[in-house]
Short mmCIF file of C-alpha atoms and ligand atoms in Angstrom, two decimals:
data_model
loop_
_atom_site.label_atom_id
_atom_site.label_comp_id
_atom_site.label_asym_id
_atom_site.label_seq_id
_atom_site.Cartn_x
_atom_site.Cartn_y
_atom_site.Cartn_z
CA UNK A 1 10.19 -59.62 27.67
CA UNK A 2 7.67 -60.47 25.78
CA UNK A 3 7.95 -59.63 21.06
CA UNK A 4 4.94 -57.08 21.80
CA UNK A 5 6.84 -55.40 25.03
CA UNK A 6 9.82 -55.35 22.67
CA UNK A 7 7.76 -53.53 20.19
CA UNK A 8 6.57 -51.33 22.60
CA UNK A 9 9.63 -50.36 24.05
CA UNK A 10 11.39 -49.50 20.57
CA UNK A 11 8.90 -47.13 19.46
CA UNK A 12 9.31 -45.39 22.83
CA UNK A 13 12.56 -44.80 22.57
CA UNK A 14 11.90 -43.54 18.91
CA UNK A 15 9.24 -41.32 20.18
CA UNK A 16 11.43 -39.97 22.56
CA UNK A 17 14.37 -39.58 20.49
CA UNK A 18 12.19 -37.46 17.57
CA UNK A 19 11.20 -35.21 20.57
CA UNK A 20 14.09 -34.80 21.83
CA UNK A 21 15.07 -33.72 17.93
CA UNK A 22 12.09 -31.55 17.80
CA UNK A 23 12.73 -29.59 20.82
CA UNK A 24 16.05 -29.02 20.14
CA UNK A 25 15.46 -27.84 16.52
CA UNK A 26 12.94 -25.27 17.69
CA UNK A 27 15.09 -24.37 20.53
CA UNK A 28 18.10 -23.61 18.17
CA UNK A 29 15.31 -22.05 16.06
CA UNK A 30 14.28 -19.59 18.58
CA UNK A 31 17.99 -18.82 19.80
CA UNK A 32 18.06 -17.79 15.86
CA UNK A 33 15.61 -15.56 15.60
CA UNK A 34 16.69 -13.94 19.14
CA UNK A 35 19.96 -13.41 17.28
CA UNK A 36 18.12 -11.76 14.33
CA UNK A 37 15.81 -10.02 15.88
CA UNK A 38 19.19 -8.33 18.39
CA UNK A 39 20.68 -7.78 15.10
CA UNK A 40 18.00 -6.30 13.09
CA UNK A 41 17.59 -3.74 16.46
CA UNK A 42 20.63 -2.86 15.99
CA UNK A 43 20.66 -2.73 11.75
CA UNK A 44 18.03 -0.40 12.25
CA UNK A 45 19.47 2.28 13.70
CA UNK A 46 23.25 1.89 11.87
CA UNK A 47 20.75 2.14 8.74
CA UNK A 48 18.77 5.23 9.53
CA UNK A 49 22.24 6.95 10.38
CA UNK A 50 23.22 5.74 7.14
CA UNK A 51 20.27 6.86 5.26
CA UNK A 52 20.21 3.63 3.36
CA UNK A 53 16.13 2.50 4.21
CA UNK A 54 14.22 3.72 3.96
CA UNK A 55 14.39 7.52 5.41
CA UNK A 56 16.22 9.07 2.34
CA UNK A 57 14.77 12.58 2.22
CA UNK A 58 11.79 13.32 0.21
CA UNK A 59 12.70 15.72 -2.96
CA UNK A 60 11.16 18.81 -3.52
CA UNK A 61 8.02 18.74 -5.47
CA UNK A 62 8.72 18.01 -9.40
CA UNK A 63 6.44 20.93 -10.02
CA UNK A 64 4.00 23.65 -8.62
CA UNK A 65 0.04 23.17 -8.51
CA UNK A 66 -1.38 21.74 -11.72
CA UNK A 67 0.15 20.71 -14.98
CA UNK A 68 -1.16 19.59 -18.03
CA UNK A 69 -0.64 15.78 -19.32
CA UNK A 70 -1.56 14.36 -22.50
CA UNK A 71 -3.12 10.70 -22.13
CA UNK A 72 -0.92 9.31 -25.05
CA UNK A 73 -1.90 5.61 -24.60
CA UNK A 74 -4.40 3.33 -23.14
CA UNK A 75 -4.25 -0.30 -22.38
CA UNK A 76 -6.50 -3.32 -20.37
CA UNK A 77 -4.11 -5.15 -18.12
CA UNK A 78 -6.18 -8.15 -16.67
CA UNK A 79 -8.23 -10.27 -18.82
CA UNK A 80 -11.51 -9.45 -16.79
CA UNK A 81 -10.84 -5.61 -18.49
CA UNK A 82 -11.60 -3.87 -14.81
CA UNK A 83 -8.10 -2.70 -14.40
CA UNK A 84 -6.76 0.16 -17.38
CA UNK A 85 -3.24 1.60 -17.82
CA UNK A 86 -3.24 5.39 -18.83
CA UNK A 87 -0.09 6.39 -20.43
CA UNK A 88 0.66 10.08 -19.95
CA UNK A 89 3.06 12.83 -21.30
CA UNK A 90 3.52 16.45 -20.40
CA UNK A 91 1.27 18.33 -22.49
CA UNK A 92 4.50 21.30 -22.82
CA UNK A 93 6.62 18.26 -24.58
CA UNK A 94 9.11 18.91 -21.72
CA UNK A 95 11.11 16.02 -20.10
CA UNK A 96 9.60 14.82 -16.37
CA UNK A 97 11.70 14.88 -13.34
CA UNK A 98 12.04 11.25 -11.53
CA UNK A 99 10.37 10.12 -8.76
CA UNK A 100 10.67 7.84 -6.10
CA UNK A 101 8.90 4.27 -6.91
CA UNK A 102 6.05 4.04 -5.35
CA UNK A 103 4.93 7.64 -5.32
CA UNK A 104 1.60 8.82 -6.71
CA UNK A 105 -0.27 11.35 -8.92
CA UNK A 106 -2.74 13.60 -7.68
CA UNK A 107 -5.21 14.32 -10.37
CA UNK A 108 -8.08 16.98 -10.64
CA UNK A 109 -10.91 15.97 -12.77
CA UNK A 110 -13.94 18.25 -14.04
CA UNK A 111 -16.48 15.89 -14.05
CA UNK A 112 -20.19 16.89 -15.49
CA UNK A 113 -22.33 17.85 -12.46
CA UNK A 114 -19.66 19.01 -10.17
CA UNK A 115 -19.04 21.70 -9.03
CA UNK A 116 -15.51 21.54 -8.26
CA UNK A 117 -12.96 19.42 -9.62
CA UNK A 118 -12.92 15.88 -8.17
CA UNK A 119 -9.41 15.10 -6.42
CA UNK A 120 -7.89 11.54 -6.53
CA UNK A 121 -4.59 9.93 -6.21
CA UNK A 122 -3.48 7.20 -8.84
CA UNK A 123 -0.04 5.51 -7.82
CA UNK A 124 2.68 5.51 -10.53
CA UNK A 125 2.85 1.87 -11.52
CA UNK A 126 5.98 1.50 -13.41
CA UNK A 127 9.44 2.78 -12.68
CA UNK A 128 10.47 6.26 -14.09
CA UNK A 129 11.10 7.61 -17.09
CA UNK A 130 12.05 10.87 -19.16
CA UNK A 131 8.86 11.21 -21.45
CA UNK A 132 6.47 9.68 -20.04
CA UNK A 133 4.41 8.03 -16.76
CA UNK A 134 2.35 5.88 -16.04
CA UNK A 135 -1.10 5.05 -13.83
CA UNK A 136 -3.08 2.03 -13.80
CA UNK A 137 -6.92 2.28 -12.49
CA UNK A 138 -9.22 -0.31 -11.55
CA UNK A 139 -12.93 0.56 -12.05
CA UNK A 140 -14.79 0.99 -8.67
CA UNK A 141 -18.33 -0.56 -9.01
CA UNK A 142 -21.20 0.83 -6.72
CA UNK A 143 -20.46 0.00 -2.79
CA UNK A 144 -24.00 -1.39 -2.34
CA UNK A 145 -27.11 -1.80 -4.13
CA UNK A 146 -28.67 1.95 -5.02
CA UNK A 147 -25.19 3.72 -4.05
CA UNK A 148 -23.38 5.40 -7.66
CA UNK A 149 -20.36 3.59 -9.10
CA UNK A 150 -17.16 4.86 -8.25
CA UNK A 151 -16.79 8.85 -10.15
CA UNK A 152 -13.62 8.74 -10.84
CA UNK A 153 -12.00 5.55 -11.56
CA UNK A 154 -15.22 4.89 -13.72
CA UNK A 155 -14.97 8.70 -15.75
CA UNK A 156 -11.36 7.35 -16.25
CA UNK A 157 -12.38 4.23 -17.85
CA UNK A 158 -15.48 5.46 -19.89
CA UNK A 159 -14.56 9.07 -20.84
CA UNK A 160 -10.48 9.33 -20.72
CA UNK A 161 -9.08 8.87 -24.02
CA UNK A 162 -5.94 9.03 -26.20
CA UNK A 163 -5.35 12.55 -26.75
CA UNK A 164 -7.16 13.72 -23.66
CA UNK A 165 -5.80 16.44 -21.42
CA UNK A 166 -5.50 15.97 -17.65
CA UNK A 167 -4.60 18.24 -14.82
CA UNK A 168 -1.52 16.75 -12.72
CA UNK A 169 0.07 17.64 -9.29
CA UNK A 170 3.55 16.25 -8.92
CA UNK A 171 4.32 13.01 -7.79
CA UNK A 172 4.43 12.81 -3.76
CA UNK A 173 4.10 10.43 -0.89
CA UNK A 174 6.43 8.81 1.74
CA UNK A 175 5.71 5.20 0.64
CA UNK A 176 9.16 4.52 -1.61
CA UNK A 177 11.65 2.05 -2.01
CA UNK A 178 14.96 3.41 -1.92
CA UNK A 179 16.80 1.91 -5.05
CA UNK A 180 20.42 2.38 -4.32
CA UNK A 181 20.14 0.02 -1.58
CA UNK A 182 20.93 -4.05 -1.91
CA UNK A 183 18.88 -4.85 0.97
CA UNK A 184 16.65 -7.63 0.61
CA UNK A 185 13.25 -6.42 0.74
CA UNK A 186 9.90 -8.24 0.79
CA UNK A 187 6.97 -6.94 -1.50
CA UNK A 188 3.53 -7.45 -0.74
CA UNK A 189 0.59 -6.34 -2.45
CA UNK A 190 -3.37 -7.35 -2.72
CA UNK A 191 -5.51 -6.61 -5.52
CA UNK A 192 -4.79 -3.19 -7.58
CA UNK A 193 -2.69 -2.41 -4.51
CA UNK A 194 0.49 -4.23 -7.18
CA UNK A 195 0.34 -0.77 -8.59
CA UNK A 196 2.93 1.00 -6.36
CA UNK A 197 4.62 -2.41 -5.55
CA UNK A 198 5.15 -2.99 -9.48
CA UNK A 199 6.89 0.10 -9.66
CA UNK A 200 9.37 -0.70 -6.96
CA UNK A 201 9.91 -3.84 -8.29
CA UNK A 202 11.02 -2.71 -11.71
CA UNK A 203 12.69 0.08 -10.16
CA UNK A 204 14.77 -1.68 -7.75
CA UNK A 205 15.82 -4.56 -10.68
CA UNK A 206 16.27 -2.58 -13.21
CA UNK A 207 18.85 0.03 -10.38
CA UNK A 208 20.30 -3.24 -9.44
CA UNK A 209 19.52 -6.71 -11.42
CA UNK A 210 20.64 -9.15 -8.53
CA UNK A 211 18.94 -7.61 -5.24
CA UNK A 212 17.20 -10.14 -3.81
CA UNK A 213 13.23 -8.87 -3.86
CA UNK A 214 10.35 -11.05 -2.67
CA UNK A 215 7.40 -10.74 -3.90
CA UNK A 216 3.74 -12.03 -2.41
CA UNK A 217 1.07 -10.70 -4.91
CA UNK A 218 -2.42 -11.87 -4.08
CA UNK A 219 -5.87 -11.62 -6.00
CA UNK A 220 -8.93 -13.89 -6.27
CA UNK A 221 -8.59 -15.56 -9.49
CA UNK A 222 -6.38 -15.19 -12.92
CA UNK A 223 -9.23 -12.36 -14.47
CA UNK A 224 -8.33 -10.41 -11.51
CA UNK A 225 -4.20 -10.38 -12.18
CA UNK A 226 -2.64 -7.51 -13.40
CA UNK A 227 0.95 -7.05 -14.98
CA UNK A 228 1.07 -10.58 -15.71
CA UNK A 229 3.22 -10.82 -18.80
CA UNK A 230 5.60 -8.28 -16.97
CA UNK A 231 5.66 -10.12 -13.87
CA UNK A 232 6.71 -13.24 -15.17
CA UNK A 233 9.40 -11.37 -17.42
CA UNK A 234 10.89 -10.13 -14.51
CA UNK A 235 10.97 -13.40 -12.89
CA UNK A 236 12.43 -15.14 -15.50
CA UNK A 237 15.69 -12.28 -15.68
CA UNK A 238 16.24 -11.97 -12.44
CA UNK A 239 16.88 -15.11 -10.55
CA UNK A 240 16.81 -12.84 -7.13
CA UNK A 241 13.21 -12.19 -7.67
CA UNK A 242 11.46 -14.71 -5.43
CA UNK A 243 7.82 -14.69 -7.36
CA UNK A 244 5.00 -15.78 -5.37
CA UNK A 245 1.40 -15.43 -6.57
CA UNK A 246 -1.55 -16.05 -4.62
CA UNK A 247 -5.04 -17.00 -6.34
CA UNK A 248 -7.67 -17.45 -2.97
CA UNK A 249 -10.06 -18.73 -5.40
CA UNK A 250 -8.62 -20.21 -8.45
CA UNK A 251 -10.56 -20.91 -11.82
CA UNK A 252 -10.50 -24.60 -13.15
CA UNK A 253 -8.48 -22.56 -16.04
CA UNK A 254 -5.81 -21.11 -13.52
CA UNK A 255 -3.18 -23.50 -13.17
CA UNK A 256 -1.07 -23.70 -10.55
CA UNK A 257 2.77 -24.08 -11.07
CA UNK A 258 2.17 -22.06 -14.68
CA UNK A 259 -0.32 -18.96 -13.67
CA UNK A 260 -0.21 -18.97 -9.71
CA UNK A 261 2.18 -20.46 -7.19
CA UNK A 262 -0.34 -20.91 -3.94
CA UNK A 263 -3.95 -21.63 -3.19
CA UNK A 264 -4.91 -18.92 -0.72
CA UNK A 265 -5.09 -15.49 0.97
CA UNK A 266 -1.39 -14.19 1.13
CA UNK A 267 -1.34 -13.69 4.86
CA UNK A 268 1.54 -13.93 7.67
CA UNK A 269 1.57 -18.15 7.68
CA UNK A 270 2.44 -17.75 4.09
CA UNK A 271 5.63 -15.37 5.13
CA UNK A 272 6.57 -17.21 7.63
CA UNK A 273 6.63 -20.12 5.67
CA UNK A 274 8.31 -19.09 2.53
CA UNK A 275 10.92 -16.17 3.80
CA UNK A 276 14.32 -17.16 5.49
CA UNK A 277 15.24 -15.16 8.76
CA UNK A 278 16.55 -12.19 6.90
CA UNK A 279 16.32 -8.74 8.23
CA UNK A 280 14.00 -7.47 5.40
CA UNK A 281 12.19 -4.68 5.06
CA UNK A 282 8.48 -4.74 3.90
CA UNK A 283 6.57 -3.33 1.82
CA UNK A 284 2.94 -3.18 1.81
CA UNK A 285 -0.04 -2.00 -0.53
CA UNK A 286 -3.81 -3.96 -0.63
CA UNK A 287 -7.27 -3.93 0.56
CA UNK A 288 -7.70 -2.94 4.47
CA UNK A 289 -8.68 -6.52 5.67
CA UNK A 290 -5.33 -7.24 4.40
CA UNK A 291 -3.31 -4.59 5.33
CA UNK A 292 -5.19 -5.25 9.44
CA UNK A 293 -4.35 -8.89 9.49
CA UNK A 294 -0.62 -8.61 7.74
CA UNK A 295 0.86 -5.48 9.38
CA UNK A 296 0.03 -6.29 12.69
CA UNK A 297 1.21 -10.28 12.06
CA UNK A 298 4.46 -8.94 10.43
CA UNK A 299 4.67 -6.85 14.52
CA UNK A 300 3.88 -9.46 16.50
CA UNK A 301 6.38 -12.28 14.67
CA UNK A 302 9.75 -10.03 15.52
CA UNK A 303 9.62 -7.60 12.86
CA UNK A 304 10.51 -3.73 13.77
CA UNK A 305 8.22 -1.59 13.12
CA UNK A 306 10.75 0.57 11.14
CA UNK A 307 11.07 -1.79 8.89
CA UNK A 308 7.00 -2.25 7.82
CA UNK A 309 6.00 0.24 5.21
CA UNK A 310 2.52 0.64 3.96
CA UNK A 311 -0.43 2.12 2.26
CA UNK A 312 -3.66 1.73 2.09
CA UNK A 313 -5.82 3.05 -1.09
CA UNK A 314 -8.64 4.52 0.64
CA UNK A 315 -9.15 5.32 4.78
CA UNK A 316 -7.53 2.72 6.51
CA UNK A 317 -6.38 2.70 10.29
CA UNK A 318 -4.31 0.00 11.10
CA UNK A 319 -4.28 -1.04 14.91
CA UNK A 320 -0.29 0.03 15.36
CA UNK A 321 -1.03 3.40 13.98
CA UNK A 322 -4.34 3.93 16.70
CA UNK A 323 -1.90 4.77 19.19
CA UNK A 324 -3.38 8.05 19.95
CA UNK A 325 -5.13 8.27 22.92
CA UNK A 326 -9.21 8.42 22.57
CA UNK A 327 -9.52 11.36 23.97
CA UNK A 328 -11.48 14.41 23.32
CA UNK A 329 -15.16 13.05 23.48
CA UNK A 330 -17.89 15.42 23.06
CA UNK A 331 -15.68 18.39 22.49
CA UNK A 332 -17.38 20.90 20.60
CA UNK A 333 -16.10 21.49 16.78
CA UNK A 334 -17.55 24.60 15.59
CA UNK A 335 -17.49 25.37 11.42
CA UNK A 336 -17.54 29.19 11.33
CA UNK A 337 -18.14 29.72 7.65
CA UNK A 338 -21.79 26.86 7.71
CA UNK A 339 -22.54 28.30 11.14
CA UNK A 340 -22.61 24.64 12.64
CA UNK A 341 -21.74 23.52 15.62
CA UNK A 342 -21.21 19.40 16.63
CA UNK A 343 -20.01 17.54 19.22
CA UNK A 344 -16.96 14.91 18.52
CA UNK A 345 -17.86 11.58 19.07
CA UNK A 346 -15.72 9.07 16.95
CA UNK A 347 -14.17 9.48 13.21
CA UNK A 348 -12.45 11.81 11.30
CA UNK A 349 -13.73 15.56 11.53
CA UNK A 350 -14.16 15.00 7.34
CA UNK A 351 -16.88 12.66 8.49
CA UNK A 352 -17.91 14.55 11.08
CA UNK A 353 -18.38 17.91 9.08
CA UNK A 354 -20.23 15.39 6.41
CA UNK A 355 -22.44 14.03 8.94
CA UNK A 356 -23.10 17.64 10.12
CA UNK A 357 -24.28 18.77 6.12
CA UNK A 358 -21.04 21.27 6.40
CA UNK A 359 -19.73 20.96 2.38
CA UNK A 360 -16.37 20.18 2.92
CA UNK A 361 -13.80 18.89 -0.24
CA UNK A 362 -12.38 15.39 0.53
CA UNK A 363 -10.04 13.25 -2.56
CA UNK A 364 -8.30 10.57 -1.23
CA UNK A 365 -9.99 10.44 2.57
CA UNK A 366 -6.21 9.09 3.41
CA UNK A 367 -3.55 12.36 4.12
CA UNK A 368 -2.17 12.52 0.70
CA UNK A 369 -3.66 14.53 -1.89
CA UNK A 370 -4.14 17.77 0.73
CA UNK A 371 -8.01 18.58 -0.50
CA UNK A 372 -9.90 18.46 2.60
CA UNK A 373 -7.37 20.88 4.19
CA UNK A 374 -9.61 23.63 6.18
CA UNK A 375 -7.60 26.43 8.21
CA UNK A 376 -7.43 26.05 11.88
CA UNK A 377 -9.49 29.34 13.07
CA UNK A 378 -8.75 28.10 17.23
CA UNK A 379 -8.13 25.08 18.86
CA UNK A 380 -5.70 22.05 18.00
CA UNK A 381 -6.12 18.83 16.15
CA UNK A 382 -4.33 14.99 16.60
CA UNK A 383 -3.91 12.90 13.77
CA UNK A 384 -4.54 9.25 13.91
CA UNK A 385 -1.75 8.57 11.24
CA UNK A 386 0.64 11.38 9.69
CA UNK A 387 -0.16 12.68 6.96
CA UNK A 388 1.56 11.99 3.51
CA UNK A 389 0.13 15.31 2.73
CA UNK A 390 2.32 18.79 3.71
CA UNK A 391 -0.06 20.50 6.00
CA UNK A 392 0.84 24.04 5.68
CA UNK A 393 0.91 25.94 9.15
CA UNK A 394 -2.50 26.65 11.09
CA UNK A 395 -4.48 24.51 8.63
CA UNK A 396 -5.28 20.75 9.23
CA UNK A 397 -6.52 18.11 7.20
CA UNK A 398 -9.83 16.45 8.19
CA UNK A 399 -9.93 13.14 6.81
CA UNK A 400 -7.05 12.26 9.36
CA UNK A 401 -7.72 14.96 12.22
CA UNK A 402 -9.81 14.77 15.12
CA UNK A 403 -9.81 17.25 17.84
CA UNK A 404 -7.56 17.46 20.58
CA UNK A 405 -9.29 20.57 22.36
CA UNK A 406 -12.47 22.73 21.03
CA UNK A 407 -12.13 23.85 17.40
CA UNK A 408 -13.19 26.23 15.63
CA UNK A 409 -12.46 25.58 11.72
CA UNK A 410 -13.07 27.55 8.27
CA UNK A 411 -15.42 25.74 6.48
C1 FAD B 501 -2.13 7.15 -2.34
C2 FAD B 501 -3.23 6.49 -3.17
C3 FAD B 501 -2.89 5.78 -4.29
C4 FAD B 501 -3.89 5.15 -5.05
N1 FAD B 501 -3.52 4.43 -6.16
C5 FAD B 501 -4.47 3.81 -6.89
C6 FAD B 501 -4.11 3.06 -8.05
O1 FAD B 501 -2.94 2.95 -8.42
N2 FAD B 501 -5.10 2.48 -8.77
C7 FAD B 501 -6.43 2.57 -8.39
O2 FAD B 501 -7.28 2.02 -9.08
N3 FAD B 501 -6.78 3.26 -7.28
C8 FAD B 501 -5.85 3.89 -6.53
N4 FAD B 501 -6.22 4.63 -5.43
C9 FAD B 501 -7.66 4.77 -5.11
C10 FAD B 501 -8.24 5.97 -5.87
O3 FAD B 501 -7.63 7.16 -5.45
C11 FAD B 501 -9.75 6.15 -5.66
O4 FAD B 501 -10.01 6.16 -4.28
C12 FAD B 501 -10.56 5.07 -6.33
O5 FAD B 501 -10.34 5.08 -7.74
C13 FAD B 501 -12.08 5.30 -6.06
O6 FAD B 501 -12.42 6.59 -6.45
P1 FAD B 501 -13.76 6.87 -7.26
O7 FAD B 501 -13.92 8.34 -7.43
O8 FAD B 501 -13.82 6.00 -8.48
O9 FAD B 501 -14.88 6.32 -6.26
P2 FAD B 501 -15.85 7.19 -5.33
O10 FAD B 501 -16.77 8.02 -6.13
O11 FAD B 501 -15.01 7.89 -4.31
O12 FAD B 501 -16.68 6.02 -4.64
C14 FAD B 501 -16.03 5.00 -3.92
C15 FAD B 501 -17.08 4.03 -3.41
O13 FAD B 501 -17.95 4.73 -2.51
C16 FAD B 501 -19.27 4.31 -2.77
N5 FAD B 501 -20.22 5.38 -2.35
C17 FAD B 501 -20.69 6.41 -3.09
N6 FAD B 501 -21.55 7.14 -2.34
C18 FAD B 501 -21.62 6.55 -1.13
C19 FAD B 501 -22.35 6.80 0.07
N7 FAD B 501 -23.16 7.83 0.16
N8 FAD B 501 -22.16 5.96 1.11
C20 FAD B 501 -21.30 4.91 1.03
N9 FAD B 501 -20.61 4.61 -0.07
C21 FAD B 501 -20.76 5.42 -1.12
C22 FAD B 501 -19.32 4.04 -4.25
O14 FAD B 501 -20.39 3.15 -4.57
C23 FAD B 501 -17.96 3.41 -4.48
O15 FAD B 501 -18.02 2.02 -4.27
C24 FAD B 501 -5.24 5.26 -4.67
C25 FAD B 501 -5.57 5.99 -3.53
C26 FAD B 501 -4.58 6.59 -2.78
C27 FAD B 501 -4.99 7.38 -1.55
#
């Protein structure tokens, strides 16, 4: 044989040998997360018999209607100043009932020029505590060129000042972490959607300092991040806190290794690349593009859908939740009290009855802060996603409802 057969032959065999090594890694790999997945099946429902994760029963609501806060402090949290904390106390000097991390406000502001108060939900964005609470609001600016700024978010940060009196319902929602538990849990959040995440996070650390928390936190730049000084406290006092930041378009001022940890989008490559098989639970707040692309990835690479948790900030259908059938196509929705009648096509019957010039309220456009609720005169509703929201009997709300035979609503 020839030096160059030799040659030849030798790096064969090594190509054959690091295949054979690669195939039997990712077959061991795959047996693995077989295993897991079996387990995790299995976790799941031990767990919801236990009442560890996440289904612990929702309290009773702190309080009834509206109550009075005093904003007692105010404060910029990212260094582009488009993201304000409002400090706020009961205005009766009375202590506050907990809540669950994660939960959020429901606030009722008179605005100049409206008519009615203008309903919107701010997430509670640290953990809980006797005296006072805590919201953190990013400005909205105008949706397209000619179209107003955001009302509320931008009334908070022009008008709302130290001293100022606000109108509060009771914290509420079913996206919490339970904080008794030591499960490891995975955190992600995208843009101002940190606000709910934050509050589990300090929550869960401060309930129990050595739970093992993940935490993917994405925004564009270093102006954009919020909580940064608290983030990186966190980090550095709890070694189980697994901090990872995500900057998808860095400044040549953002450094990497000191202010962000990756280059990039967090999305499901970046999970699946940084997590261990563990059967977490997630958590998940951002934008919608983010929320479509990681909810469904977190599905499809083995993880029950029990254990994904999410909200979105604004209307957001996520392709696990449009399970509901499309039915109900041109069925007539009649609103007695506008004396309009419209045929169903697609969308919520909020947009719908908008489209239709009925004046309907709407807040959060999402299920949770119960002002588009309009009484069911005849017929019966679905809903796309269930609402955070009570619905009390024969009344539906239309931001999440469409119609499942005729209606007839009050409005
Ligand atoms: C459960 C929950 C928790 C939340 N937590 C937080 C939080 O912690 N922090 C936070 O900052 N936000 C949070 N939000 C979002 C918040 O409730 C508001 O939705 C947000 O502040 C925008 O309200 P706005 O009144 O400022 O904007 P809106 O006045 O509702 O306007 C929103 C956008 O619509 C555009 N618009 C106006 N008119 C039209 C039109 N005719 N056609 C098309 N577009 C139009 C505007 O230009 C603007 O860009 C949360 C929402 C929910 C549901």
């Amino acid at each position: 044989m020839t030096a160059q057969g030799l040659l030849l032959l030798i790096l064969l065999v090594i190509l054959v040998q690091l295949l054979v090594y690669a195939g039997v890694g990712m077959f061991r790999h795959w047996l693995a997360y077989q295993a897991l997945k079996d387990r995790v099946g299995e976790a799941a429902d031990d767990m919801a018999v236990a009442g560890t994760e996440p289904e612990a029963p929702l309290p009773g609501l702190a309080w009834e209607g509206w109550r009075d806060f005093r904003v007692t402090r105010r404060e910029a949290e990212d260094a582009a100043g488009n993201v304000c904390s409002f400090y706020l106390a009961p205005a009766d000097g009375k202590l506050l009932p907990g809540y669950l991390p994660g939960q959020f406000l429901t606030f009722g502001l008179d605005l100049p020029g409206q008519p009615k108060p203008l309903v919107r939900c701010y997430s509670l964005s640290d953990q809980a505590a006797p005296d006072h609470c805590r919201v953190s609001i990013k400005r909205v600016p105008p949706a397209a060129p000619g179209l107003p700024p955001g009302r509320s978010s931008n009334h908070f940060h022009d008008h709302v000042r130290v001293g100022d009196i606000l109108s509060v319902k009771a914290p509420g929602g079913h996206f919490f972490l339970d904080v008794t538990s030591d499960a490891p849990v995975v955190l992600v959040a995208g843009g101002i959607g940190i606000t709910p995440i934050y509050s589990m996070l300090a929550a869960a650390l401060a309930a129990r300092p050595g739970r093992e928390v993940w935490c993917f936190y994405g925004v564009r730049d270093g102006a954009e991040a919020v909580f940064r000084d608290a983030l990186a406290g966190l980090a550095a006092r709890h070694p189980g806190l697994h901090l990872h930041q995500c900057y998808s378009r860095p400044r040549p001022e953002d450094v990497q290794g000191r202010d962000y940890r990756h280059a990039g989008r967090v999305d499901i490559e970046r999970l699946r690349l940084e997590l261990p098989l563990k059967p977490f639970h997630f958590y998940v707040c951002g934008p919608t593009p983010m929320m479509e692309m990681l909810v469904p990835g977190l599905e499809e690479w083995g993880v029950p859908p029990a254990r994904i948790h999410y909200e979105a900030f604004g209307p957001a259908t996520l392709s696990r939740r449009a399970a509901v059938p499309e039915t109900g196509l041109g069925l007539a929705v009649t609103f007695t009290q506008s004396g309009v009648r419209a045929d169903w096509q697609a969308g919520s019957l909020l947009e719908l009855a908008e489209a239709s010039g009925v004046k309907v309220e709407s807040g959060c456009r999402s299920g949770c802060c119960g002002a588009c609720q309009t009484a069911i005169v005849s017929g019966e509703v679905i809903y796309e996603q269930h609402p955070e929201y009570e619905v009390e009997p024969g009344n539906c709300l239309l931001c999440l409802a469409r119609p499942r035979t005729e209606l007839v609503l009050a409005a």
